[in-house]
Amino acid sequence: MVCIPCIVIPVLLWVYKKFLEPYIYPLISPFVSRMWPRKAVQESNDKSKGKVDYKGADINGLPAKGPIEVSDKKKD
């Protein structure tokens, strides 16, 4: 058996998103924008900034500590 909130909450969210938000959001957006002002994202034109040297790093990007030997646990 499914609990009541597991059915009611998704239905209420869908009703809000589909029918109420188009009317309510324009009313509250000026207040929200004053509380959380957007800061401009500054993109740099430096192409070498995003490049990373992967020499001496393993697959996860962590530094490798020399040669790694893979031992096989199953030996006959």
mmCIF file of C-alpha atoms in Angstrom:
data_model
loop_
_atom_site.group_PDB
_atom_site.id
_atom_site.type_symbol
_atom_site.label_atom_id
_atom_site.label_comp_id
_atom_site.label_asym_id
_atom_site.label_seq_id
_atom_site.Cartn_x
_atom_site.Cartn_y
_atom_site.Cartn_z
ATOM 1 C CA MET A 1 0.000 0.000 0.000
ATOM 2 C CA VAL A 2 1.304 3.439 -0.897
ATOM 3 C CA CYS A 3 1.247 6.159 1.718
ATOM 4 C CA ILE A 4 -0.982 9.199 1.209
ATOM 5 C CA PRO A 5 1.832 11.792 0.916
ATOM 6 C CA CYS A 6 3.508 9.667 -1.753
ATOM 7 C CA ILE A 7 0.457 10.190 -3.943
ATOM 8 C CA VAL A 8 -0.700 13.656 -2.872
ATOM 9 C CA ILE A 9 2.630 15.516 -3.001
ATOM 10 C CA PRO A 10 3.497 14.612 -6.622
ATOM 11 C CA VAL A 11 -0.055 15.468 -7.723
ATOM 12 C CA LEU A 12 0.062 18.842 -5.949
ATOM 13 C CA LEU A 13 3.473 19.594 -7.455
ATOM 14 C CA TRP A 14 2.189 18.741 -10.918
ATOM 15 C CA VAL A 15 -0.886 20.965 -10.452
ATOM 16 C CA TYR A 16 1.303 23.814 -9.221
ATOM 17 C CA LYS A 17 3.816 23.449 -12.040
ATOM 18 C CA LYS A 18 1.201 23.063 -14.761
ATOM 19 C CA PHE A 19 -1.506 25.532 -13.738
ATOM 20 C CA LEU A 20 -0.464 27.800 -10.866
ATOM 21 C CA GLU A 21 3.171 28.641 -11.581
ATOM 22 C CA PRO A 22 2.494 30.575 -14.819
ATOM 23 C CA TYR A 23 0.321 32.994 -12.808
ATOM 24 C CA ILE A 24 2.196 33.066 -9.494
ATOM 25 C CA TYR A 25 5.815 33.237 -10.724
ATOM 26 C CA PRO A 26 5.525 36.649 -12.434
ATOM 27 C CA LEU A 27 4.172 38.061 -9.171
ATOM 28 C CA ILE A 28 6.967 36.730 -6.943
ATOM 29 C CA SER A 29 9.908 36.982 -9.372
ATOM 30 C CA PRO A 30 10.721 40.664 -8.573
ATOM 31 C CA PHE A 31 11.051 39.811 -4.874
ATOM 32 C CA VAL A 32 13.144 36.735 -5.580
ATOM 33 C CA SER A 33 15.473 38.639 -7.902
ATOM 34 C CA ARG A 34 16.080 41.238 -5.174
ATOM 35 C CA MET A 35 16.910 38.581 -2.620
ATOM 36 C CA TRP A 36 19.176 36.511 -4.909
ATOM 37 C CA PRO A 37 20.755 38.806 -7.507
ATOM 38 C CA ARG A 38 22.458 37.055 -10.400
ATOM 39 C CA LYS A 39 26.141 37.621 -10.831
ATOM 40 C CA ALA A 40 27.477 37.718 -14.347
ATOM 41 C CA VAL A 41 29.543 34.720 -15.342
ATOM 42 C CA GLN A 42 32.804 35.915 -16.798
ATOM 43 C CA GLU A 43 34.338 33.704 -19.436
ATOM 44 C CA SER A 44 38.003 34.048 -20.132
ATOM 45 C CA ASN A 45 39.396 33.770 -23.626
ATOM 46 C CA ASP A 46 42.494 31.969 -22.352
ATOM 47 C CA LYS A 47 42.472 28.633 -24.198
ATOM 48 C CA SER A 48 45.301 27.079 -22.180
ATOM 49 C CA LYS A 49 43.479 27.581 -18.868
ATOM 50 C CA GLY A 50 41.258 24.532 -19.305
ATOM 51 C CA LYS A 51 44.024 22.198 -20.448
ATOM 52 C CA VAL A 52 45.544 19.883 -17.862
ATOM 53 C CA ASP A 53 48.772 17.920 -18.096
ATOM 54 C CA TYR A 54 47.948 14.246 -17.518
ATOM 55 C CA LYS A 55 51.512 12.932 -17.490
ATOM 56 C CA GLY A 56 52.112 10.848 -14.409
ATOM 57 C CA ALA A 57 48.442 10.516 -13.538
ATOM 58 C CA ASP A 58 46.296 7.426 -13.473
ATOM 59 C CA ILE A 59 42.782 7.051 -14.913
ATOM 60 C CA ASN A 60 41.136 8.965 -12.055
ATOM 61 C CA GLY A 61 43.568 11.876 -12.388
ATOM 62 C CA LEU A 62 45.430 10.969 -9.206
ATOM 63 C CA PRO A 63 49.206 10.911 -9.329
ATOM 64 C CA ALA A 64 50.595 7.476 -10.031
ATOM 65 C CA LYS A 65 53.275 6.152 -7.666
ATOM 66 C CA GLY A 66 55.433 4.327 -10.143
ATOM 67 C CA PRO A 67 54.656 1.117 -12.003
ATOM 68 C CA ILE A 68 51.532 -0.618 -10.770
ATOM 69 C CA GLU A 69 51.445 -4.390 -10.997
ATOM 70 C CA VAL A 70 48.089 -6.089 -11.259
ATOM 71 C CA SER A 71 48.244 -9.307 -9.292
ATOM 72 C CA ASP A 72 45.860 -12.081 -10.172
ATOM 73 C CA LYS A 73 44.380 -13.523 -6.977
ATOM 74 C CA LYS A 74 43.396 -16.767 -8.672
ATOM 75 C CA LYS A 75 46.494 -18.878 -9.118
ATOM 76 C CA ASP A 76 46.308 -22.520 -10.063
#
